[in-house]
PDB file of C-alpha atoms in Angstrom:
ATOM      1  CA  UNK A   1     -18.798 -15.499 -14.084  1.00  0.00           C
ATOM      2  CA  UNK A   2     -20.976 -14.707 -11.065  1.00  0.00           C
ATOM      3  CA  UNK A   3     -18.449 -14.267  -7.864  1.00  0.00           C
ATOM      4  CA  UNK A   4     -20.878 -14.316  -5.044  1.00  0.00           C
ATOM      5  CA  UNK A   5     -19.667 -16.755  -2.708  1.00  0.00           C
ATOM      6  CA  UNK A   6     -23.025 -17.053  -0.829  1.00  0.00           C
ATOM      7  CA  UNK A   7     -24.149 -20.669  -1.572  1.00  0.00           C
ATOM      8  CA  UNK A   8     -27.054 -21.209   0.842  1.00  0.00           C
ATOM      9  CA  UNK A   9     -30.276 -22.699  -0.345  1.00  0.00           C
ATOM     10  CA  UNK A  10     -31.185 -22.371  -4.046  1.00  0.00           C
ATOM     11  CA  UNK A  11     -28.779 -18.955  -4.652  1.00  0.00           C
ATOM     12  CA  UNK A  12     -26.052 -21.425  -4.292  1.00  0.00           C
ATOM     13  CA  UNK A  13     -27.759 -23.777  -7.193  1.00  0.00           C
ATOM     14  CA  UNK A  14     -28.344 -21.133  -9.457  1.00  0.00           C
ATOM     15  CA  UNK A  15     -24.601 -19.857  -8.888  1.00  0.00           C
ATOM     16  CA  UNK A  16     -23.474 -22.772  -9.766  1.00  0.00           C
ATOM     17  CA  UNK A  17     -25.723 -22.817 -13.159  1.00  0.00           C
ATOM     18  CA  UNK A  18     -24.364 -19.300 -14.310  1.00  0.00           C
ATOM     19  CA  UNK A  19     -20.477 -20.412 -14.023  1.00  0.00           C
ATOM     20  CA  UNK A  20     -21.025 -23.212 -15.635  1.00  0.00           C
ATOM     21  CA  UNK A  21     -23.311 -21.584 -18.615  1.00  0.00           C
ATOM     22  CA  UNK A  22     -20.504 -18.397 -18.628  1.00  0.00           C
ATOM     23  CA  UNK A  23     -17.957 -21.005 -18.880  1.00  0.00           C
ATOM     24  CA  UNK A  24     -19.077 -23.118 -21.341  1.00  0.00           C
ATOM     25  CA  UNK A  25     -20.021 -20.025 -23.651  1.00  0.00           C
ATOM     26  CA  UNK A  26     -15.863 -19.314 -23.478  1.00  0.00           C
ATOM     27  CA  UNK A  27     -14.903 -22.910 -24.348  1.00  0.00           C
ATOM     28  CA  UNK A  28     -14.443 -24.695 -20.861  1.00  0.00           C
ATOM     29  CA  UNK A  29     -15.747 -28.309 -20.368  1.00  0.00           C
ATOM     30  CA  UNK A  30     -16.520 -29.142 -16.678  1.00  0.00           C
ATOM     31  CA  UNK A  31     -14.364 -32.167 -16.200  1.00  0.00           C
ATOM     32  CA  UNK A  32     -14.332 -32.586 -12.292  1.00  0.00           C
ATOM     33  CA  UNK A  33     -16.044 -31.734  -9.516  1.00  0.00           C
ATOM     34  CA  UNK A  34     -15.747 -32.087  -5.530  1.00  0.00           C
ATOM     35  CA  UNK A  35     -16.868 -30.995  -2.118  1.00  0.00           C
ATOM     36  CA  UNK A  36     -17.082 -27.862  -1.266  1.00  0.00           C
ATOM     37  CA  UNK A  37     -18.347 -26.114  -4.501  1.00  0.00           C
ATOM     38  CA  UNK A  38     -14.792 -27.322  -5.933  1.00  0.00           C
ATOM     39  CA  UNK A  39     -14.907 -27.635  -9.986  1.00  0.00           C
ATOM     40  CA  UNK A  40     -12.756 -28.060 -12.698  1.00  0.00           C
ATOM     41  CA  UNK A  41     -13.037 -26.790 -16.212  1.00  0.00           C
ATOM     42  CA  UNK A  42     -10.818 -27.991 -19.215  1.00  0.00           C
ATOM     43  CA  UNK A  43     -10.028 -26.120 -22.760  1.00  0.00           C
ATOM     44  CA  UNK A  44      -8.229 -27.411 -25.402  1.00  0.00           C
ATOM     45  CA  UNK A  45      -6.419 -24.891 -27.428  1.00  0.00           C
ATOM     46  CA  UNK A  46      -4.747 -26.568 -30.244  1.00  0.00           C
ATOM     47  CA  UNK A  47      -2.450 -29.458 -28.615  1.00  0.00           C
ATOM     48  CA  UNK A  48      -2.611 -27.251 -25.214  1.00  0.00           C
ATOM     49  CA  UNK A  49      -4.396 -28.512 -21.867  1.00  0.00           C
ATOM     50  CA  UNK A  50      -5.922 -25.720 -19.416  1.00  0.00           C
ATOM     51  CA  UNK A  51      -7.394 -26.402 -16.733  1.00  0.00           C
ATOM     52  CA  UNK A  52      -9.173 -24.303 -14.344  1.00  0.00           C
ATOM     53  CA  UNK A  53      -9.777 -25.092 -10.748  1.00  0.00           C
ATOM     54  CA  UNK A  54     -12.702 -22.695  -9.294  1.00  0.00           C
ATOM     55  CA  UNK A  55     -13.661 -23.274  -5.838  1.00  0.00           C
ATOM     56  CA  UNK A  56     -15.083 -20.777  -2.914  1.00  0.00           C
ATOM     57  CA  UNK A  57     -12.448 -20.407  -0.498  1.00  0.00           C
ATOM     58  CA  UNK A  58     -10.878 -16.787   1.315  1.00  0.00           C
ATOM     59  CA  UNK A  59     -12.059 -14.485   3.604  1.00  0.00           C
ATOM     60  CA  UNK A  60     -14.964 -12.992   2.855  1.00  0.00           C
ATOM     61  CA  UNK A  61     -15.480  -9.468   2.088  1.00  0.00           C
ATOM     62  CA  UNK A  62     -19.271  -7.651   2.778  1.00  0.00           C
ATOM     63  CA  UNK A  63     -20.565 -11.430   3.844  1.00  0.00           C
ATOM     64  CA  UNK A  64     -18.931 -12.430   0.079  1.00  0.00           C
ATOM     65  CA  UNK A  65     -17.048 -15.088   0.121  1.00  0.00           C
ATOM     66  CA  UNK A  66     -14.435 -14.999  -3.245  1.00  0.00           C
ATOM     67  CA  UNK A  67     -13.869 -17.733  -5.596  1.00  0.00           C
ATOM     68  CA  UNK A  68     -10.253 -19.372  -5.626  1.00  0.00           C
ATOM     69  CA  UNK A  69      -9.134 -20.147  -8.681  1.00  0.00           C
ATOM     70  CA  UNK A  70      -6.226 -21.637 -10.488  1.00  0.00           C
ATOM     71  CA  UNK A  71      -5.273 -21.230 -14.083  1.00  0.00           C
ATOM     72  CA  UNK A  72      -2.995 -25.046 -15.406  1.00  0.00           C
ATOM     73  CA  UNK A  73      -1.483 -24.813 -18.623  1.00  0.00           C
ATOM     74  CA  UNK A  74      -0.046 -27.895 -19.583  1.00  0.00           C
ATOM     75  CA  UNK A  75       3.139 -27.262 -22.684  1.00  0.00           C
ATOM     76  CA  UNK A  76       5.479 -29.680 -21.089  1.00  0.00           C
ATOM     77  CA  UNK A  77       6.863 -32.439 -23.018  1.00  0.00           C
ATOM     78  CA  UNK A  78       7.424 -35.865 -21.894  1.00  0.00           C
ATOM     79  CA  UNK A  79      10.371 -37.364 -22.483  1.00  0.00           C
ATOM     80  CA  UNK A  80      11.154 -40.069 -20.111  1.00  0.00           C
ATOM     81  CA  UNK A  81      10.335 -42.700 -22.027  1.00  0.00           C
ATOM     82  CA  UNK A  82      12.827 -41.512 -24.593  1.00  0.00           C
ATOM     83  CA  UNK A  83      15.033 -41.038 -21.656  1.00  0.00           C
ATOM     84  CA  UNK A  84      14.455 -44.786 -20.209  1.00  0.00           C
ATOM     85  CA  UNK A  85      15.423 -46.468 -24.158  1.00  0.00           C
ATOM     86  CA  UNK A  86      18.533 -44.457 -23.513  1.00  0.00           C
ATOM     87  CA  UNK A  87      19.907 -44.576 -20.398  1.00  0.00           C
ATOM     88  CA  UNK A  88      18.724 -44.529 -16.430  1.00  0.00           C
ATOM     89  CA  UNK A  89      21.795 -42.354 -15.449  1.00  0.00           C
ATOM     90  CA  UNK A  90      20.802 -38.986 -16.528  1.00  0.00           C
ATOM     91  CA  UNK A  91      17.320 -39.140 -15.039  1.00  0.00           C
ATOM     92  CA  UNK A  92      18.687 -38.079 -11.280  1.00  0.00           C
ATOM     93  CA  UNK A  93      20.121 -34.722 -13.036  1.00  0.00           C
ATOM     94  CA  UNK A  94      17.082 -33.807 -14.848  1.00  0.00           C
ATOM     95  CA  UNK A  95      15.154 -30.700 -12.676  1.00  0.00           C
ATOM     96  CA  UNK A  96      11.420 -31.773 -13.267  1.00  0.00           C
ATOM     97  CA  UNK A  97       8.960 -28.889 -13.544  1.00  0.00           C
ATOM     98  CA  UNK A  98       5.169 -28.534 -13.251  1.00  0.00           C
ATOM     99  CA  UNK A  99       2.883 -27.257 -15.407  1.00  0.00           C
ATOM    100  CA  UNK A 100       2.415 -23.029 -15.851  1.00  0.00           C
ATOM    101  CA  UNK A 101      -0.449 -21.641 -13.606  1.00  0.00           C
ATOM    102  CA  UNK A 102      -1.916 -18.264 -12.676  1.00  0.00           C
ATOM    103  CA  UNK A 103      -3.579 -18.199  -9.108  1.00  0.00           C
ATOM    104  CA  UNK A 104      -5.500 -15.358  -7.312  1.00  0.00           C
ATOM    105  CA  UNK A 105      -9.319 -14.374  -6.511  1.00  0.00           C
ATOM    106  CA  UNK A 106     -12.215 -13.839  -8.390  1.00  0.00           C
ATOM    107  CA  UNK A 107     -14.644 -11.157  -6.165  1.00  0.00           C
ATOM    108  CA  UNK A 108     -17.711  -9.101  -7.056  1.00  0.00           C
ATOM    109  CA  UNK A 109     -16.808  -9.571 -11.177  1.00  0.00           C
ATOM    110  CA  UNK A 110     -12.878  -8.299 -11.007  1.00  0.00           C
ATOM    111  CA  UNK A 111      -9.446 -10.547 -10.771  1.00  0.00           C
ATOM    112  CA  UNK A 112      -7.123 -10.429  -7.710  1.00  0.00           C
ATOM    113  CA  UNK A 113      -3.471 -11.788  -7.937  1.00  0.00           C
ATOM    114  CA  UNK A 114      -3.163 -13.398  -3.482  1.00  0.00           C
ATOM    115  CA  UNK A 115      -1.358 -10.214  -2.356  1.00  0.00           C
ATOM    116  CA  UNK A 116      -3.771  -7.480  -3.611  1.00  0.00           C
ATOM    117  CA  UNK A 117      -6.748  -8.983  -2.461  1.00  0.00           C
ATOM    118  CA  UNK A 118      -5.069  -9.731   0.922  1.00  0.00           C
ATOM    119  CA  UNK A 119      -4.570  -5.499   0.686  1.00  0.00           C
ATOM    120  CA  UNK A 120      -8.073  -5.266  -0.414  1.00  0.00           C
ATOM    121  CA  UNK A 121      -9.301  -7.459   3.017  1.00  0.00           C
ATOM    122  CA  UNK A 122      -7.051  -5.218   5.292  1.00  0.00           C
ATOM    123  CA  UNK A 123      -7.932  -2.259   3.680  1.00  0.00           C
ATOM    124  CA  UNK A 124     -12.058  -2.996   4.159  1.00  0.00           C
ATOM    125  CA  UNK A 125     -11.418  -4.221   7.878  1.00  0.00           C
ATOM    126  CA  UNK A 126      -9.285  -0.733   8.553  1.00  0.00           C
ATOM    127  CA  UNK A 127     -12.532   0.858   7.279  1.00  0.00           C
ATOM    128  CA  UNK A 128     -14.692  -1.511   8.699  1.00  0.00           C
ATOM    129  CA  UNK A 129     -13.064  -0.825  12.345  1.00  0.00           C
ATOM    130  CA  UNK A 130     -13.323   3.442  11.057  1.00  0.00           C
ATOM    131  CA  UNK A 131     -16.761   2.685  10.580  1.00  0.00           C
ATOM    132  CA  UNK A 132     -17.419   1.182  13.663  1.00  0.00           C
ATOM    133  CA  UNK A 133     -15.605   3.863  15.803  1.00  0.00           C
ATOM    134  CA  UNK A 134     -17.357   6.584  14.423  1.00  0.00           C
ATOM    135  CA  UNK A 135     -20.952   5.231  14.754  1.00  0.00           C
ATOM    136  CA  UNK A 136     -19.913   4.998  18.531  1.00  0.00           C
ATOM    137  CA  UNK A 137     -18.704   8.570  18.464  1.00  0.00           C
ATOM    138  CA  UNK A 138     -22.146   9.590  16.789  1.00  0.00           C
ATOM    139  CA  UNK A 139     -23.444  12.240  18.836  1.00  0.00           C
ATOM    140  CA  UNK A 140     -27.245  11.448  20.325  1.00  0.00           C
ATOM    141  CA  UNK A 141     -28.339  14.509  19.510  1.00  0.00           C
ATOM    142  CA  UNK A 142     -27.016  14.664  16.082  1.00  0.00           C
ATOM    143  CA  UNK A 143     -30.013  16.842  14.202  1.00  0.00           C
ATOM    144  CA  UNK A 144     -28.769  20.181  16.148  1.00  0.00           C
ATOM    145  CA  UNK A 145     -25.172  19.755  15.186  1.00  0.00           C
ATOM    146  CA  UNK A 146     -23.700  20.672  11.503  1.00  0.00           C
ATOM    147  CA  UNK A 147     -21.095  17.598  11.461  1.00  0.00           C
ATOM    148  CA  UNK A 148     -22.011  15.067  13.694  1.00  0.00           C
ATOM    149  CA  UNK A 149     -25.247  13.162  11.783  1.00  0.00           C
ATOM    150  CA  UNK A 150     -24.870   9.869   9.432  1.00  0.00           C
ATOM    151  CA  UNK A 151     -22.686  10.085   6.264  1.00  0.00           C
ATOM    152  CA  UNK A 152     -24.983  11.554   3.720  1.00  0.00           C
ATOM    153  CA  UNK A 153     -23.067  11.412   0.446  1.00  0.00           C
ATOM    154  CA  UNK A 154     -19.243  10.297  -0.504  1.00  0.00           C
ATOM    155  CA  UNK A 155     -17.505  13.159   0.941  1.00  0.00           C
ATOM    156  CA  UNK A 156     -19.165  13.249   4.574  1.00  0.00           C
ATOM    157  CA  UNK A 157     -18.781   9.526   4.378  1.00  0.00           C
ATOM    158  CA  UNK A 158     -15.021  10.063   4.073  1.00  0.00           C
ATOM    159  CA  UNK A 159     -15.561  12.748   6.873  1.00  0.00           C
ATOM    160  CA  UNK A 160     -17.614  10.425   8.981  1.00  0.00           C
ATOM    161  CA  UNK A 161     -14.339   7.743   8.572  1.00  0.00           C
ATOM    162  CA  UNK A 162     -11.622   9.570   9.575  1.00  0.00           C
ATOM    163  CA  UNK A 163     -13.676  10.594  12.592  1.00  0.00           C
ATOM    164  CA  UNK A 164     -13.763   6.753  13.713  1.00  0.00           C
ATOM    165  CA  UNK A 165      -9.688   6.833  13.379  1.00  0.00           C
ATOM    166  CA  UNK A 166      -7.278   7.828  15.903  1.00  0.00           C
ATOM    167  CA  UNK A 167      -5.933  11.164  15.899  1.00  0.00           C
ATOM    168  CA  UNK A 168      -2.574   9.753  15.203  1.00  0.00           C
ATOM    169  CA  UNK A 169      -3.769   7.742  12.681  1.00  0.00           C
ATOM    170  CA  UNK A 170      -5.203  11.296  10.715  1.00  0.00           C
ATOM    171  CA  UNK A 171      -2.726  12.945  11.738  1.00  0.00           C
ATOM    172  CA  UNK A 172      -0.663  10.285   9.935  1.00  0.00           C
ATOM    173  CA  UNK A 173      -3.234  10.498   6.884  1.00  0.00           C
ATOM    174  CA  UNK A 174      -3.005  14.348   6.954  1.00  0.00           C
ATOM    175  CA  UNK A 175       0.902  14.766   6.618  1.00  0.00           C
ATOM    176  CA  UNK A 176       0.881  11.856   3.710  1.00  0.00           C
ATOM    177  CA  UNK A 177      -1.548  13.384   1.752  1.00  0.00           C
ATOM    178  CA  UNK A 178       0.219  16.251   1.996  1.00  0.00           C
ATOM    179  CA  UNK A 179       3.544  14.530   0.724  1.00  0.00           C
ATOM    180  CA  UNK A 180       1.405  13.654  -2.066  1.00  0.00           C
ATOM    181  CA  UNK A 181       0.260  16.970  -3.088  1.00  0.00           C
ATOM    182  CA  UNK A 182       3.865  18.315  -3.395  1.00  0.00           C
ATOM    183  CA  UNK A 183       4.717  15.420  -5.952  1.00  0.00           C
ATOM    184  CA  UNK A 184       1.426  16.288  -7.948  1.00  0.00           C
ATOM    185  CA  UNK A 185       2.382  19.956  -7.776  1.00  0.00           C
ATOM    186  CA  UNK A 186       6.152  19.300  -8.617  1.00  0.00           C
ATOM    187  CA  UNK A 187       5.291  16.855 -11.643  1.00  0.00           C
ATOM    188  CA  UNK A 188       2.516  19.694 -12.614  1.00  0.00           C
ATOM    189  CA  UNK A 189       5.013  22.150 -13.245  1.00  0.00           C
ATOM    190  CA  UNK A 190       7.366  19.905 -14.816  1.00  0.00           C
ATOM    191  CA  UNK A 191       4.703  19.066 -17.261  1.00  0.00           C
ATOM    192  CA  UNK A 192       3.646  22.383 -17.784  1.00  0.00           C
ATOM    193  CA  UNK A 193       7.121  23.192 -18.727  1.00  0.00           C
ATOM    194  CA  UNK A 194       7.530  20.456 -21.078  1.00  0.00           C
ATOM    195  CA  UNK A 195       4.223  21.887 -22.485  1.00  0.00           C
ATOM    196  CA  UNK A 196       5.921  25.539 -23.007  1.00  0.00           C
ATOM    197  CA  UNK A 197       8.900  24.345 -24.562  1.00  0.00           C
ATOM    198  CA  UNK A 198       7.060  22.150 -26.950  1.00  0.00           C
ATOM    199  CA  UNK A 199       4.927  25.235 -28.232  1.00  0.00           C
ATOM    200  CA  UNK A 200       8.262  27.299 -28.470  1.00  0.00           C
ATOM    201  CA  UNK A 201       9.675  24.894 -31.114  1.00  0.00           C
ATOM    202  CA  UNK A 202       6.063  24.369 -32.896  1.00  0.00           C
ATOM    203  CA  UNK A 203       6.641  22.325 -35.958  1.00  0.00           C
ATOM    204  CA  UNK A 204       9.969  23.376 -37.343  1.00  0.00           C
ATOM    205  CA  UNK A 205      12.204  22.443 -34.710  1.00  0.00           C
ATOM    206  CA  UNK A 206      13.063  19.024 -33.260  1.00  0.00           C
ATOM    207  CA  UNK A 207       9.963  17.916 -31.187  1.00  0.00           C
ATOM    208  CA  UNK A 208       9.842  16.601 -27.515  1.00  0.00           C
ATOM    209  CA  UNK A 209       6.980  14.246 -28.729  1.00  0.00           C
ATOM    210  CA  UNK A 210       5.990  12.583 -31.941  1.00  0.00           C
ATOM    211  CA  UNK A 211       4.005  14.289 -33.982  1.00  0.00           C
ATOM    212  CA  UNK A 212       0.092  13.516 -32.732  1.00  0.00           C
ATOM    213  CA  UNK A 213       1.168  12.842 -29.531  1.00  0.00           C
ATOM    214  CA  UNK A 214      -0.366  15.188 -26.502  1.00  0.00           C
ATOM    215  CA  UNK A 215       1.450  16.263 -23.865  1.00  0.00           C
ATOM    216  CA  UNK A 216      -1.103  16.408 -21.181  1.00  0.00           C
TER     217      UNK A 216
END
């Protein structure tokens, strides 16, 4: 489903055209609509309901506004009316629940449950604000120096960001990633060990792994 959020002039028609086309190719029946770009698509799946509510909403990311969606699946039973020929009393004790749903945000093609694309947002405005910093801190006369011209590639773009930070901030970054390397080097060698032992005991003895497994 195309997850552009931009729906200004006739991008926004033709976005709308694609989701419903992509949609309709996996089942769903456009059974709603509102303001807003709001839709709602229904799929019967033997004597299951889904629904699913797609609308634009959420902070935008790169000018790209994600699409909000909702996932209903109806399985619950009603039984009040069996309930009513019976008897009123027991209604007040019954604990009435809603119908299953999955919620989160579709952006550029992937699937975001709230909380990771809220991490995603504050993660692109930390860079954003990096970004930002260092084009400030960009010398003028940046062709005579080695370090201080535009990112050229991934790894002087990383360069160029932690230039923008604070120096507690990589400072910060500098002692975590070394944290990190000690785990990788301690989990290494406790690999590596496993690995020895298992090509000590070869195929007679009693194997740390199933057979066909590899121990990477």
């Amino acid at each position: 489903v195309q997850t552009s959020g931009d729906s200004n002039g006739d991008d926004g028609e033709k976005e709308v055209v694609r989701q419903y086309e992509a949609l309709k190719d996996e089942g769903f029946v456009q059974c709603g609509a509102g303001s807003g770009g709001y839709a709602v698509y229904q799929f019967r799946f033997k004597s299951t309901t889904i629904l699913l509510h797609v609308t634009p909403y959420g902070p935008s990311i790169t000018d790209v506004m994600p699409f909000y969606l909702v996932l209903e699946f109806e399985t619950s039973v009603d039984i009040r009316e069996q309930m009513w020929a019976n008897s009123l009393a027991p209604i007040s004790s019954i604990q009435l629940q809603g119908p299953q749903v999955l919620e989160g945000y579709a952006y550029q093609g992937a699937f975001f449950s709230p909380h990771h694309f809220a991490e995603l947002k504050t993660m692109y405005d930390k860079q954003l604000l990096a970004y930002e910093a260092a084009c400030k801190k960009l010398p003028i006369v940046a062709k005579n120096t080695r370090r201080g011209g535009p990112p050229r590639d991934l790894p002087t773009l990383k360069s160029f960001l932690e230039a923008g930070k604070r120096s507690r901030k990589r400072n910060q970054n500098i002692r975590e990633f070394n944290e990190l390397q000690k785990v990788v080097r301690s989990v290494a060698k406790e690999i590596l060990a496993l690995m020895k032992k298992e090509k000590k005991m070869g195929e007679g003895g009693n194997r740390l792994v199933p057979k066909g497994v590899i121990l990477y």
